CSV table of C-alpha atoms in Angstrom, one decimal:
chain,number,residue,atom,x,y,z
D,1,MET,CA,-10.5,-11.9,-20.8
D,2,SER,CA,-8.4,-8.7,-20.9
D,3,ALA,CA,-8.8,-5.0,-21.3
D,4,ASP,CA,-6.2,-5.0,-24.1
D,5,ASP,CA,-7.4,-7.8,-26.3
D,6,GLY,CA,-10.0,-5.8,-28.2
D,7,ARG,CA,-12.8,-6.5,-25.7
D,8,ARG,CA,-13.5,-4.2,-22.7
D,9,VAL,CA,-13.8,-6.2,-19.5
D,10,THR,CA,-17.1,-5.6,-17.7
D,11,ILE,CA,-18.2,-5.5,-14.1
D,12,THR,CA,-20.4,-8.6,-14.8
D,13,ALA,CA,-17.4,-10.5,-16.1
D,14,ILE,CA,-15.3,-9.6,-13.0
D,15,ALA,CA,-18.2,-10.6,-10.7
D,16,ARG,CA,-18.5,-13.9,-12.5
D,17,GLU,CA,-14.8,-14.7,-12.2
D,18,ALA,CA,-14.7,-13.7,-8.5
D,19,GLY,CA,-17.8,-15.6,-7.7
D,20,VAL,CA,-19.7,-12.6,-6.3
D,21,SER,CA,-22.6,-10.4,-7.3
D,22,VAL,CA,-22.3,-7.4,-9.5
D,23,PRO,CA,-23.4,-5.1,-6.6
D,24,THR,CA,-20.4,-6.4,-4.6
D,25,VAL,CA,-18.0,-5.5,-7.3
D,26,SER,CA,-19.6,-2.1,-7.5
D,27,ARG,CA,-19.2,-1.6,-3.8
D,28,VAL,CA,-15.5,-2.5,-4.1
D,29,LEU,CA,-15.1,0.0,-6.9
D,30,ASN,CA,-16.8,2.7,-4.8
D,31,GLY,CA,-14.5,2.0,-1.8
D,32,ARG,CA,-17.4,0.9,0.4
D,33,SER,CA,-16.5,-0.6,3.7
D,34,ASP,CA,-19.4,-3.2,3.7
D,35,VAL,CA,-17.3,-5.9,1.8
D,36,ALA,CA,-15.5,-8.7,3.6
D,37,PRO,CA,-11.7,-8.2,3.4
D,38,GLY,CA,-11.1,-11.5,1.6
D,39,THR,CA,-13.8,-10.7,-1.0
D,40,ARG,CA,-12.4,-7.2,-1.5
D,41,GLU,CA,-8.9,-8.5,-2.0
D,42,ARG,CA,-10.1,-11.1,-4.5
D,43,VAL,CA,-12.1,-8.5,-6.5
D,44,GLU,CA,-9.3,-5.9,-6.4
D,45,GLU,CA,-6.8,-8.5,-7.7
D,46,LEU,CA,-9.0,-9.3,-10.6
D,47,LEU,CA,-9.6,-5.6,-11.4
D,48,ARG,CA,-5.8,-5.1,-11.4
D,49,HIS,CA,-5.2,-8.2,-13.5
D,50,HIS,CA,-7.7,-7.2,-16.2
D,51,GLY,CA,-6.7,-3.5,-16.2
D,52,TYR,CA,-10.2,-2.4,-15.3
D,53,ARG,CA,-10.5,1.3,-14.3
D,54,ARG,CA,-13.8,2.9,-13.3
D,55,ARG,CA,-14.6,6.3,-14.7
D,56,GLY,CA,-17.5,7.6,-12.6
D,57,SER,CA,-20.2,4.9,-13.0
D,58,ARG,CA,-19.1,3.6,-16.3
D,59,THR,CA,-16.2,2.0,-18.1
D,60,VAL,CA,-14.7,4.4,-20.7
D,61,ARG,CA,-11.5,5.0,-22.6
D,62,ARG,CA,-8.2,5.8,-21.0
D,63,ALA,CA,-7.8,9.3,-19.5
D,64,ASP,CA,-4.4,9.9,-21.2
D,65,LEU,CA,-3.2,11.6,-18.1
D,66,VAL,CA,-0.4,10.8,-15.6
D,67,ASP,CA,-0.2,12.5,-12.2
D,68,LEU,CA,3.3,13.6,-11.0
D,69,VAL,CA,3.4,14.5,-7.3
D,70,PHE,CA,6.1,16.3,-5.3
D,71,ASN,CA,6.3,17.5,-1.8
D,72,ASP,CA,7.5,20.8,-3.1
D,73,LEU,CA,8.1,22.3,-6.5
D,74,ASP,CA,10.6,25.1,-5.6
D,75,SER,CA,13.7,23.2,-6.8
D,76,PRO,CA,15.5,22.9,-10.1
D,77,TRP,CA,15.9,19.2,-9.2
D,78,ALA,CA,12.1,18.9,-9.5
D,79,VAL,CA,12.2,20.6,-12.9
D,80,GLU,CA,14.6,18.0,-14.2
D,81,ILE,CA,12.3,15.2,-13.2
D,82,ILE,CA,9.4,16.9,-14.8
D,83,ARG,CA,11.4,17.3,-18.0
D,84,GLY,CA,11.9,13.5,-18.1
D,85,VAL,CA,8.3,12.6,-17.5
D,86,GLU,CA,7.1,15.2,-20.1
D,87,ASP,CA,9.5,13.7,-22.7
D,88,VAL,CA,7.8,10.3,-22.4
D,89,GLY,CA,4.3,11.7,-22.0
D,90,HIS,CA,4.6,14.0,-25.1
D,91,ALA,CA,5.9,11.1,-27.2
D,92,ALA,CA,3.0,8.9,-26.0
D,93,GLY,CA,0.3,11.6,-26.3
D,94,ILE,CA,-0.1,11.6,-22.6
D,95,GLY,CA,-0.7,14.7,-20.5
D,96,THR,CA,1.1,15.3,-17.2
D,97,VAL,CA,-0.7,16.8,-14.1
D,98,VAL,CA,1.9,18.2,-11.7
D,99,SER,CA,1.0,18.6,-8.0
D,100,ALA,CA,2.7,19.6,-4.7
D,101,ILE,CA,1.2,18.1,-1.5
D,102,HIS,CA,3.6,19.7,1.0
D,103,SER,CA,3.4,16.6,3.2
D,104,GLN,CA,0.1,17.9,4.6
D,105,SER,CA,-2.9,15.5,5.2
D,106,THR,CA,-5.3,18.2,3.8
D,107,SER,CA,-3.3,18.6,0.7
D,108,THR,CA,-3.1,14.8,0.2
D,109,ARG,CA,-6.9,14.4,0.7
D,110,GLN,CA,-7.5,17.2,-1.9
D,111,TRP,CA,-5.1,15.6,-4.3
D,112,LEU,CA,-6.8,12.2,-4.0
D,113,GLN,CA,-10.2,13.8,-4.6
D,114,ASN,CA,-8.8,15.5,-7.7
D,115,LEU,CA,-7.2,12.3,-8.9
D,116,ARG,CA,-10.5,10.5,-8.5
D,117,ALA,CA,-12.3,13.2,-10.5
D,118,ARG,CA,-9.8,13.2,-13.4
D,119,ALA,CA,-9.3,9.4,-13.4
D,120,SER,CA,-5.5,9.5,-14.2
D,121,ASP,CA,-4.0,6.4,-15.8
D,122,GLY,CA,-1.1,6.4,-13.3
D,123,VAL,CA,0.7,8.2,-10.5
D,124,ILE,CA,4.4,9.1,-10.1
D,125,ILE,CA,5.3,10.1,-6.6
D,126,VAL,CA,8.7,11.8,-5.9
D,127,THR,CA,10.6,11.8,-2.6
D,128,SER,CA,7.5,11.1,-0.6
D,129,HIS,CA,6.3,8.5,1.8
D,130,LEU,CA,3.4,6.5,0.3
D,131,SER,CA,1.4,5.9,3.5
D,132,PRO,CA,-0.8,2.7,3.8
D,133,PRO,CA,-4.1,4.7,3.7
D,134,VAL,CA,-3.0,6.4,0.5
D,135,GLN,CA,-1.8,3.1,-1.0
D,136,ALA,CA,-5.2,1.7,-0.1
D,137,GLN,CA,-7.0,4.6,-1.8
D,138,LEU,CA,-4.9,4.2,-5.0
D,139,ARG,CA,-5.6,0.4,-5.0
D,140,ARG,CA,-9.3,1.1,-4.8
D,141,LEU,CA,-9.0,3.5,-7.7
D,142,ASN,CA,-7.0,0.8,-9.5
D,143,VAL,CA,-4.3,3.4,-10.4
D,144,PRO,CA,-0.7,2.1,-10.8
D,145,VAL,CA,2.0,3.9,-8.9
D,146,VAL,CA,5.7,4.4,-9.3
D,147,VAL,CA,7.9,6.1,-6.6
D,148,VAL,CA,11.0,8.1,-7.5
D,149,ASP,CA,13.5,8.3,-4.6
D,150,PRO,CA,11.2,6.9,-1.9
D,151,ALA,CA,11.3,8.5,1.5
D,152,GLY,CA,11.0,5.3,3.4
D,153,VAL,CA,11.1,1.6,2.7
D,154,PRO,CA,8.5,1.2,-0.1
D,155,ALA,CA,5.8,-1.4,-0.3
D,156,THR,CA,6.9,-4.6,-2.0
D,157,ASP,CA,4.3,-4.1,-4.7
D,158,VAL,CA,5.2,-0.5,-5.5
D,159,PRO,CA,8.0,-0.1,-8.2
D,160,THR,CA,10.7,2.5,-7.4
D,161,VAL,CA,13.2,4.4,-9.5
D,162,GLY,CA,16.4,5.9,-7.9
D,163,ALA,CA,20.1,6.4,-8.4
D,164,THR,CA,23.2,4.7,-6.9
D,165,ASN,CA,23.4,7.2,-4.0
D,166,TRP,CA,25.8,5.2,-1.9
D,167,ALA,CA,28.2,4.8,-4.7
D,168,GLY,CA,27.9,8.5,-5.5
D,169,GLY,CA,28.7,9.5,-1.9
D,170,LEU,CA,31.6,7.1,-1.9
D,171,ALA,CA,33.0,8.5,-5.2
D,172,ALA,CA,32.8,12.1,-4.1
D,173,THR,CA,34.6,11.5,-0.8
D,174,GLU,CA,37.3,9.3,-2.4
D,175,HIS,CA,37.9,12.1,-4.9
D,176,LEU,CA,38.6,14.5,-2.1
D,177,LEU,CA,40.7,12.0,-0.2
D,178,LYS,CA,42.9,11.5,-3.3
D,179,LEU,CA,43.4,15.2,-3.5
D,180,GLY,CA,45.0,15.0,0.0
D,181,HIS,CA,42.1,16.2,2.1
D,182,ARG,CA,41.6,14.5,5.5
D,183,ARG,CA,39.2,16.9,7.2
D,184,ILE,CA,36.2,16.6,4.9
D,185,GLY,CA,32.9,18.1,6.0
D,186,PHE,CA,29.6,16.7,5.0
D,187,VAL,CA,26.3,18.5,4.6
D,188,ALA,CA,23.6,15.9,4.8
D,189,GLY,CA,20.1,15.8,3.2
D,190,PRO,CA,16.8,15.2,5.1
D,191,ALA,CA,17.4,12.2,7.4
D,192,HIS,CA,14.1,10.6,6.6
D,193,LEU,CA,15.0,10.1,2.9
D,194,LEU,CA,16.7,6.9,1.8
D,195,CYS,CA,18.8,8.7,-0.7
D,196,SER,CA,20.2,11.1,2.0
D,197,ARG,CA,21.1,8.2,4.3
D,198,ALA,CA,22.8,6.4,1.4
D,199,ARG,CA,25.0,9.4,0.5
D,200,LEU,CA,26.0,9.8,4.1
D,201,ASP,CA,26.8,6.1,4.3
D,202,GLY,CA,29.0,6.4,1.2
D,203,TYR,CA,30.9,9.3,2.7
D,204,ARG,CA,31.5,7.4,5.9
D,205,ALA,CA,32.5,4.2,4.0
D,206,ALA,CA,35.2,6.1,2.0
D,207,LEU,CA,36.7,7.7,5.2
D,208,GLU,CA,36.7,4.3,6.9
D,209,ALA,CA,38.4,2.7,4.0
D,210,ALA,CA,41.1,5.4,4.0
D,211,GLY,CA,41.7,5.0,7.7
D,212,VAL,CA,40.4,8.5,8.5
D,213,PRO,CA,38.9,8.7,12.0
D,214,PRO,CA,35.3,9.9,12.0
D,215,ASP,CA,34.5,13.3,13.5
D,216,GLU,CA,30.8,13.8,13.9
D,217,ARG,CA,31.4,17.6,14.1
D,218,LEU,CA,32.1,17.5,10.4
D,219,VAL,CA,28.6,16.2,9.6
D,220,GLN,CA,26.0,18.9,9.5
D,221,PRO,CA,22.3,18.6,8.8
D,222,GLY,CA,20.6,20.1,5.7
D,223,ASP,CA,17.4,19.8,3.7
D,224,PHE,CA,18.8,19.9,0.1
D,225,TYR,CA,18.1,23.7,-0.2
D,226,HIS,CA,20.4,26.7,-0.5
D,227,ALA,CA,19.8,28.2,3.0
D,228,SER,CA,20.6,25.0,4.8
D,229,GLY,CA,23.8,24.6,2.8
D,230,PHE,CA,24.8,28.1,3.9
D,231,ALA,CA,24.0,27.4,7.6
D,232,ALA,CA,25.9,24.1,7.5
D,233,GLY,CA,28.8,25.5,5.7
D,234,SER,CA,29.0,28.4,8.2
D,235,ALA,CA,29.0,25.9,11.1
D,236,LEU,CA,31.8,23.8,9.5
D,237,LEU,CA,34.0,26.8,8.7
D,238,ASP,CA,33.6,28.2,12.2
D,239,LEU,CA,35.0,25.1,13.8
D,240,ASP,CA,38.4,25.5,15.6
D,241,ASP,CA,39.8,23.1,13.1
D,242,PRO,CA,37.7,23.6,10.0
D,243,PRO,CA,37.5,21.2,7.1
D,244,THR,CA,39.7,21.8,4.0
D,245,ALA,CA,36.9,20.3,1.8
D,246,ILE,CA,33.2,20.1,2.1
D,247,PHE,CA,30.9,17.5,0.3
D,248,ALA,CA,27.3,18.7,0.2
D,249,ALA,CA,24.6,16.1,-0.6
D,250,SER,CA,22.9,18.4,-3.2
D,251,ASP,CA,24.1,21.1,-5.6
D,252,GLN,CA,21.8,23.7,-4.0
D,253,MET,CA,23.4,23.1,-0.6
D,254,ALA,CA,26.9,23.3,-2.3
D,255,PHE,CA,26.0,26.7,-3.6
D,256,GLY,CA,25.0,27.7,0.0
D,257,VAL,CA,28.5,26.5,1.1
D,258,TYR,CA,30.0,28.7,-1.7
D,259,GLU,CA,28.3,31.7,0.0
D,260,ALA,CA,29.5,30.7,3.5
D,261,VAL,CA,33.0,30.5,2.1
D,262,ARG,CA,32.8,33.9,0.4
D,263,ARG,CA,31.4,35.7,3.5
D,264,ARG,CA,34.5,34.6,5.4
D,265,GLY,CA,36.8,36.1,3.0
D,266,LEU,CA,37.9,32.7,1.6
D,267,ARG,CA,37.9,31.3,-1.9
D,268,VAL,CA,36.3,28.1,-3.1
D,269,THR,CA,39.1,25.8,-4.4
D,270,ASP,CA,42.0,27.9,-3.2
D,271,ASP,CA,41.0,27.7,0.5
D,272,VAL,CA,38.2,25.1,0.6
D,273,SER,CA,37.3,22.5,-2.0
D,274,VAL,CA,33.5,21.9,-2.5
D,275,VAL,CA,31.7,19.0,-4.1
D,276,GLY,CA,28.0,18.7,-4.7
D,277,PHE,CA,25.5,16.1,-5.8
D,278,ASP,CA,23.0,16.2,-8.7
D,279,ASP,CA,24.7,18.0,-11.5
D,280,LEU,CA,22.0,20.5,-12.1
D,281,PRO,CA,22.4,22.6,-15.2
D,282,GLU,CA,23.7,25.6,-13.2
D,283,ALA,CA,26.5,23.6,-11.7
D,284,ARG,CA,28.7,24.1,-14.8
D,285,TRP,CA,28.0,27.9,-14.7
D,286,ALA,CA,28.8,28.4,-11.1
D,287,SER,CA,31.9,30.4,-10.2
D,288,PRO,CA,34.0,28.2,-10.0
D,289,PRO,CA,32.2,25.4,-11.9
D,290,LEU,CA,31.1,22.8,-9.4
D,291,THR,CA,32.6,19.4,-9.1
D,292,THR,CA,29.6,17.2,-8.4
D,293,VAL,CA,28.0,13.7,-8.6
D,294,ARG,CA,25.7,13.5,-11.6
D,295,GLN,CA,22.5,11.6,-11.0
D,296,PRO,CA,20.5,11.2,-14.2
D,297,LEU,CA,17.4,13.1,-13.1
D,298,VAL,CA,15.9,13.5,-16.5
D,299,GLU,CA,16.3,9.8,-17.2
D,300,MET,CA,14.9,8.9,-13.8
D,301,GLY,CA,11.8,10.9,-14.8
D,302,ARG,CA,11.6,9.1,-18.2
D,303,LEU,CA,12.0,5.7,-16.7
D,304,ALA,CA,9.3,6.4,-14.1
D,305,ALA,CA,6.9,7.5,-16.8
D,306,ARG,CA,7.7,4.5,-19.0
D,307,THR,CA,7.1,2.2,-16.1
D,308,VAL,CA,3.8,3.7,-14.9
D,309,LEU,CA,2.5,3.6,-18.5
D,310,ARG,CA,3.5,0.0,-18.9
D,311,LEU,CA,1.6,-0.8,-15.7
D,312,ALA,CA,-1.4,1.2,-16.9
D,313,HIS,CA,-1.5,-1.0,-20.0
D,314,GLY,CA,-1.4,-4.1,-17.9
D,315,GLU,CA,2.2,-5.0,-18.9
D,316,GLN,CA,4.7,-6.7,-16.7
D,317,ILE,CA,7.9,-4.9,-15.6
D,318,GLU,CA,11.3,-6.6,-15.4
D,319,SER,CA,12.2,-5.3,-11.9
D,320,PRO,CA,10.3,-3.4,-9.2
D,321,ARG,CA,13.6,-1.7,-8.0
D,322,ILE,CA,15.7,0.2,-10.5
D,323,GLU,CA,18.8,2.3,-9.7
D,324,LEU,CA,20.5,4.3,-12.4
D,325,ALA,CA,24.2,4.9,-12.2
D,326,THR,CA,25.7,8.1,-10.8
D,327,GLU,CA,29.0,9.6,-12.1
D,328,LEU,CA,31.5,12.0,-10.6
D,329,VAL,CA,32.0,15.1,-12.7
D,330,VAL,CA,35.2,16.9,-11.9
D,331,ARG,CA,35.3,20.6,-12.5
D,332,ASP,CA,37.1,23.5,-10.8
D,333,SER,CA,35.7,23.6,-7.3
D,334,SER,CA,38.0,20.8,-6.0
D,335,ALA,CA,41.7,20.7,-5.9
D,336,ALA,CA,44.7,19.3,-4.0
D,337,ARG,CA,45.6,21.2,-0.8
D,338,PRO,CA,48.0,23.9,-1.8
D,339,ASP,CA,50.7,22.8,0.7
D,340,GLY,CA,50.3,19.1,-0.1
D,341,SER,CA,49.2,18.5,3.5
D,342,ARG,CA,47.3,15.4,4.4
D,343,ARG,CA,45.9,16.8,7.6
């Protein structure tokens, strides 16, 4: 019995296989609380197994929609993810509904209500924490979920797509070390994100391997956006012994560092080397063009979309945890110290 073998699975068939009544299956589908936990789990497992999705009070065709959910949309990074999801959706004849929930419970509740109404075939959540209550709601709706760059440790049954953030942080810092820099500042991303912590760990690992003593004054907090890069860059450059190079954990923060350098009458590359992370399209057009770690944002979006559509069709996926490779892209914002110093 399958939803994909030419016959549409029915509530009656699910009830028979679960050994319960049809009204019990209906109560599970409606998220009612008057069902024993063991019974609910058994019915939900069968619903997932057979790819059953409820549309109102009846079983109908697929919605041909995928929800793509961000905390915020005011970033070119988000645009790259959207491009990747749209590429796959367009080819498959699937529409994409883009939402921003701003980490607020009211926004999340409203989004869940909208999701229930439009009956999307799958959900892609980006740099967000998938809380247990939200997971439970999505399971009751029988909607498959994929998380891109999860905020915290994801549930074991939720597939994730990310990049090799630790390796990227290591490569960026090693690049600056090879250029002779020893005082290397770091502008971190949000501490609650796994990708941020991995980039910081890669930075620290490179310094340790090179025998460079850690200096926590050289690590400044940021939030991936321009203003925090400017603030962190300013704090680093105002130190009594400022860094000769700064590695920012996002391109936008690196551009903020550019502005901090400029306002002090200094020049990027000549006075301070700067490295970013992401390789956004504008990185190559910056002045000077930005050395950065390329993470395949568009491909991450494509892979997340392919994965959620496979799950929506009841197909198995090879691995629940996928990391795509990062790559250091050397441009003109990083150079050896002019005097050859290894301070």
